[in-house]
Short mmCIF file of C-alpha atoms in Angstrom, two decimals:
data_model
loop_
_atom_site.label_atom_id
_atom_site.label_comp_id
_atom_site.label_asym_id
_atom_site.label_seq_id
_atom_site.Cartn_x
_atom_site.Cartn_y
_atom_site.Cartn_z
CA MET A 1 -4.11 -9.69 10.48
CA GLY A 2 -4.20 -13.46 10.13
CA ASN A 3 -3.24 -14.68 6.67
CA LYS A 4 -3.31 -11.10 5.31
CA GLN A 5 0.01 -10.25 6.96
CA GLU A 6 2.25 -11.50 4.14
CA GLU A 7 0.00 -9.93 1.52
CA LEU A 8 0.13 -6.53 3.22
CA GLU A 9 3.90 -6.73 3.60
CA ALA A 10 4.31 -7.49 -0.11
CA ILE A 11 2.05 -4.58 -1.13
CA VAL A 12 3.85 -2.14 1.17
CA GLN A 13 7.29 -3.13 -0.14
CA TRP A 14 6.09 -2.99 -3.75
CA GLU A 15 4.35 0.39 -3.54
CA ASN A 16 7.00 1.90 -1.25
CA TYR A 17 4.47 3.85 0.83
CA ASP A 18 5.72 6.50 3.26
CA ILE A 19 3.06 5.75 5.88
CA VAL A 20 0.76 2.77 6.29
CA ALA A 21 -2.20 2.71 8.70
CA ILE A 22 -3.63 -0.64 9.81
CA MET A 23 -6.96 -1.17 11.56
CA GLU A 24 -8.18 -4.32 13.34
CA THR A 25 -4.70 -5.80 13.64
CA ARG A 26 -5.91 -8.35 16.21
CA TRP A 27 -2.40 -8.53 17.64
CA ASP A 28 -1.42 -9.30 21.19
CA ASP A 29 1.83 -9.69 23.14
CA LEU A 30 2.64 -12.85 21.20
CA HIS A 31 2.93 -10.97 17.90
CA ASN A 32 6.13 -9.15 17.03
CA TRP A 33 5.84 -7.99 13.45
CA SER A 34 8.36 -5.13 13.45
CA ALA A 35 11.15 -7.26 11.98
CA ALA A 36 9.04 -8.19 8.95
CA MET A 37 8.70 -4.61 7.67
CA ASP A 38 12.15 -3.66 6.50
CA GLY A 39 12.64 0.09 6.24
CA TYR A 40 9.66 0.95 8.44
CA LYS A 41 9.25 1.86 12.07
CA LEU A 42 6.26 0.16 13.64
CA PHE A 43 3.94 1.81 16.16
CA ARG A 44 1.14 -0.33 17.53
CA ARG A 45 -1.65 -0.23 20.05
CA ASP A 46 -3.26 -3.59 20.77
CA ARG A 47 -6.71 -3.99 22.22
CA GLN A 48 -6.47 -4.62 25.95
CA GLY A 49 -8.41 -7.39 27.67
CA ARG A 50 -10.46 -8.46 24.64
CA ARG A 51 -9.82 -10.16 21.34
CA GLY A 52 -9.81 -8.31 18.02
CA GLY A 53 -9.39 -4.62 17.31
CA GLY A 54 -6.07 -2.85 17.54
CA VAL A 55 -4.36 -0.27 15.33
CA ALA A 56 -0.86 0.24 13.97
CA LEU A 57 1.19 2.72 11.96
CA CYS A 58 4.20 1.83 9.81
CA VAL A 59 6.30 4.94 9.14
CA GLY A 60 9.10 5.07 6.58
CA CYS A 61 12.29 7.12 6.65
CA PHE A 62 11.11 9.94 8.90
CA ASP A 63 12.08 11.23 12.31
CA CYS A 64 8.99 10.26 14.29
CA LEU A 65 7.79 9.91 17.86
CA GLU A 66 4.68 8.33 19.34
CA LEU A 67 2.47 10.64 21.40
CA ASP A 68 1.13 9.09 24.60
CA ASP A 69 -2.52 9.97 25.18
CA GLY A 70 -2.64 7.92 28.37
CA ASP A 71 -6.08 6.37 27.76
CA ASP A 72 -6.62 2.81 26.52
CA ARG A 73 -10.40 3.03 26.36
CA VAL A 74 -10.26 4.10 22.72
CA GLU A 75 -8.22 2.43 20.00
CA CYS A 76 -6.22 5.38 18.72
CA LEU A 77 -2.57 5.93 17.92
CA TRP A 78 -0.91 9.31 17.34
CA VAL A 79 2.57 9.91 15.90
CA ARG A 80 4.48 13.15 15.38
CA ILE A 81 6.59 13.24 12.22
CA ARG A 82 9.33 15.78 11.69
CA GLY A 83 9.79 16.75 8.06
CA LYS A 84 11.83 19.28 6.15
CA ALA A 85 12.74 22.69 7.57
CA ASN A 86 12.11 21.30 11.07
CA LYS A 87 8.36 21.31 10.48
CA ALA A 88 6.31 18.64 12.23
CA ASP A 89 3.02 16.99 11.35
CA LYS A 90 0.85 14.55 13.22
CA VAL A 91 -0.60 11.32 11.90
CA GLY A 92 -3.32 9.38 13.65
CA VAL A 93 -5.10 6.08 13.13
CA CYS A 94 -8.29 5.06 14.90
CA TYR A 95 -10.58 2.06 14.98
CA ARG A 96 -14.06 2.65 16.36
CA PRO A 97 -16.03 -0.56 17.05
CA PRO A 98 -19.65 -0.48 15.80
CA ASN A 99 -20.97 -0.82 19.36
CA GLN A 100 -18.77 1.85 20.96
CA ASP A 101 -20.66 3.93 23.53
CA GLU A 102 -20.92 7.71 23.68
CA GLU A 103 -18.49 7.96 26.60
CA ALA A 104 -15.70 6.36 24.57
CA ASP A 105 -16.61 8.58 21.62
CA GLU A 106 -16.16 11.68 23.76
CA ILE A 107 -12.73 10.46 24.89
CA PHE A 108 -11.71 10.18 21.24
CA TYR A 109 -13.09 13.64 20.44
CA LYS A 110 -11.09 15.10 23.31
CA GLN A 111 -7.90 13.47 22.02
CA LEU A 112 -8.62 14.69 18.50
CA GLY A 113 -9.11 18.24 19.71
CA GLU A 114 -5.81 18.18 21.59
CA VAL A 115 -3.66 16.77 18.76
CA SER A 116 -5.18 19.05 16.11
CA GLN A 117 -4.52 22.33 17.92
CA SER A 118 -0.97 23.17 16.88
CA LEU A 119 0.19 20.93 14.02
CA ALA A 120 -1.10 19.75 10.67
CA LEU A 121 -2.99 16.49 11.14
CA VAL A 122 -3.77 13.50 8.96
CA LEU A 123 -6.31 11.12 10.50
CA MET A 124 -7.04 7.67 9.09
CA GLY A 125 -9.37 5.06 10.43
CA ASP A 126 -12.48 2.94 10.37
CA PHE A 127 -15.19 4.70 12.36
CA ASN A 128 -18.08 2.35 11.54
CA LEU A 129 -20.52 5.18 10.88
CA PRO A 130 -22.12 4.09 7.60
CA ASP A 131 -24.95 6.62 7.76
CA VAL A 132 -22.58 9.58 7.39
CA CYS A 133 -23.07 11.42 4.08
CA TRP A 134 -19.86 13.28 3.36
CA LYS A 135 -21.26 15.04 0.31
CA TYR A 136 -23.87 16.94 2.33
CA ASN A 137 -22.20 16.59 5.73
CA ARG A 138 -25.24 14.90 7.24
CA ALA A 139 -26.05 11.78 9.25
CA LYS A 140 -29.14 10.06 10.64
CA ARG A 141 -27.89 8.73 13.96
CA LYS A 142 -27.06 10.92 16.95
CA GLN A 143 -23.55 9.49 17.39
CA SER A 144 -22.80 10.04 13.71
CA ARG A 145 -23.96 13.66 13.88
CA ARG A 146 -21.75 14.19 16.93
CA PHE A 147 -18.82 12.81 14.93
CA LEU A 148 -19.47 15.28 12.11
CA GLU A 149 -19.61 18.12 14.63
CA CYS A 150 -16.19 17.13 15.95
CA VAL A 151 -14.78 16.98 12.43
CA GLU A 152 -16.09 20.48 11.73
CA GLU A 153 -14.87 21.88 15.06
CA ASN A 154 -11.33 20.72 14.31
CA PHE A 155 -11.40 21.97 10.69
CA LEU A 156 -10.86 18.51 9.23
CA THR A 157 -11.71 17.61 5.64
CA GLN A 158 -12.68 14.21 4.25
CA LEU A 159 -10.31 13.05 1.50
CA PRO A 160 -11.36 12.04 -1.03
CA PRO A 161 -14.79 13.66 -0.62
CA GLU A 162 -16.41 10.77 -2.52
CA LEU A 163 -15.56 7.84 -4.76
CA GLU A 164 -15.74 8.36 -8.49
CA ASP A 165 -18.29 6.29 -10.41
CA SER A 166 -16.55 3.68 -12.52
CA ASP A 167 -17.43 0.63 -14.52
CA GLY A 168 -14.35 -1.03 -13.05
CA GLU A 169 -12.74 -1.84 -16.38
CA GLN A 170 -9.83 0.54 -15.97
CA ASN A 171 -8.86 -1.07 -12.65
CA GLU A 172 -8.88 -4.65 -13.87
CA ALA A 173 -5.78 -6.48 -15.02
CA PRO A 174 -5.56 -6.79 -18.82
CA ILE A 175 -6.46 -10.15 -20.30
CA ILE A 176 -3.55 -11.70 -22.18
CA GLN A 177 -4.94 -12.90 -25.50
CA GLY A 178 -3.49 -16.12 -26.89
CA GLU A 179 -3.68 -14.72 -30.41
CA MET A 180 -1.36 -11.87 -29.41
CA VAL A 181 1.20 -14.23 -27.89
CA SER A 182 1.04 -16.49 -30.93
CA ASP A 183 1.56 -13.54 -33.26
CA LEU A 184 4.64 -12.40 -31.32
CA LEU A 185 6.14 -15.89 -31.44
CA HIS A 186 5.55 -16.20 -35.17
CA HIS A 187 7.34 -12.90 -35.80
CA LEU A 188 10.48 -13.62 -33.77
CA ASP A 189 13.73 -12.74 -35.53
CA THR A 190 15.45 -16.09 -36.04
CA HIS A 191 18.75 -14.33 -36.73
CA LYS A 192 19.00 -13.23 -33.10
CA SER A 193 21.15 -15.21 -30.69
CA MET A 194 19.64 -17.25 -27.86
CA GLY A 195 19.45 -15.94 -24.32
CA LEU A 196 20.43 -17.47 -21.00
CA GLY A 197 17.57 -19.94 -21.30
CA GLY A 198 19.41 -21.71 -24.09
CA ILE A 199 16.39 -21.74 -26.42
CA HIS A 200 16.99 -20.37 -29.91
CA PRO A 201 14.36 -17.99 -31.36
CA ARG A 202 13.85 -20.41 -34.26
CA VAL A 203 12.72 -23.10 -31.83
CA LEU A 204 10.25 -20.70 -30.20
CA LYS A 205 8.92 -19.70 -33.60
CA GLU A 206 8.53 -23.27 -34.87
CA LEU A 207 6.76 -24.34 -31.65
CA ALA A 208 4.53 -21.26 -31.43
CA GLU A 209 1.28 -23.25 -31.44
CA VAL A 210 2.48 -25.44 -28.56
CA LEU A 211 3.93 -22.61 -26.47
CA THR A 212 1.10 -20.08 -26.88
CA LYS A 213 -1.14 -21.44 -24.10
CA PRO A 214 1.47 -21.89 -21.33
CA LEU A 215 3.15 -18.55 -22.11
CA SER A 216 -0.23 -16.78 -22.08
CA PHE A 217 -0.95 -18.28 -18.65
CA ILE A 218 2.45 -17.20 -17.28
CA ASP A 219 1.97 -13.67 -18.63
CA GLN A 220 -1.50 -13.42 -17.11
CA GLN A 221 -0.31 -14.61 -13.70
CA SER A 222 2.54 -12.11 -13.83
CA TRP A 223 0.02 -9.29 -14.29
CA LEU A 224 -2.27 -10.53 -11.52
CA THR A 225 0.45 -11.16 -8.94
CA ARG A 226 2.71 -8.24 -9.92
CA GLU A 227 5.60 -10.65 -10.02
CA VAL A 228 8.03 -11.37 -12.83
CA PRO A 229 9.59 -14.85 -13.08
CA VAL A 230 13.18 -14.79 -11.89
CA ASP A 231 14.48 -16.26 -15.16
CA TRP A 232 12.95 -13.36 -17.09
CA LYS A 233 15.13 -10.91 -15.19
CA LEU A 234 18.38 -12.57 -16.31
CA ALA A 235 20.26 -11.40 -19.40
CA ASN A 236 23.64 -11.35 -21.08
CA VAL A 237 24.69 -7.70 -21.19
CA THR A 238 27.68 -6.52 -23.22
CA SER A 239 29.04 -2.97 -23.00
CA ILE A 240 29.50 -1.44 -26.47
CA TYR A 241 31.78 1.58 -26.81
CA LYS A 242 30.14 4.66 -28.38
CA LYS A 243 32.56 7.60 -28.37
CA GLY A 244 34.73 9.75 -26.12
CA GLN A 245 37.12 8.53 -23.47
CA LYS A 246 37.06 4.78 -23.10
CA GLU A 247 37.75 5.13 -19.37
CA ASP A 248 34.35 6.81 -18.83
CA PRO A 249 31.54 4.25 -18.26
CA ARG A 250 29.00 6.74 -19.61
CA ASN A 251 30.50 6.32 -23.08
CA TYR A 252 29.25 2.74 -23.31
CA ARG A 253 25.79 1.39 -24.05
CA PRO A 254 24.44 -1.98 -22.92
CA VAL A 255 23.49 -4.57 -25.53
#
């Protein structure tokens, strides 16, 4: 994981995923990351005897149990998750090194066949088989074709089947235009009271040209980092009575 550990933790907590699969953890006995993922149960399988590799699953609020396959020659991890109505599913994560031999591949295929027999299965992983064409279910290399055969034998489906073509614009963070920030500052209502920051709207309006650049930068960074400055979350809230029984909190609105 290296320096990506804190970044992954922040993304997981922000998105509130139910299950997170991690490949190439590169952990060993010196790493104990379970305490850092609040609200998740950590299952891990570290690579034995060599550096690198390793897989892990972080599972949220589910009744779950790790399934022991008893073979460390392949980097796989299988977990049974019990859901509603006492139904159980299996989730697996696998990392296949690019130079893995056919013997290790067959061990993985055997495990996959066993875990996919009785329960619904979701398999995630990095199999390092770049020549596989999921659209036509074809591959050039022998090992890749064997992998596709195993997928078909166990009635598995690739999701998503392929990535959608995109120019990338819809996935990029919006650019905060200085003109927009300046316009908002110039149209502030000077009759409003100041907030907890102690700066009156008239001051912000009069200093719009000076404040436009730093405020635009702060707004842009907030978009990019998905973080809101702590001071922006503070407010003076007063409960205003609307109607009905004054003892009922639902009859008040915040201002």
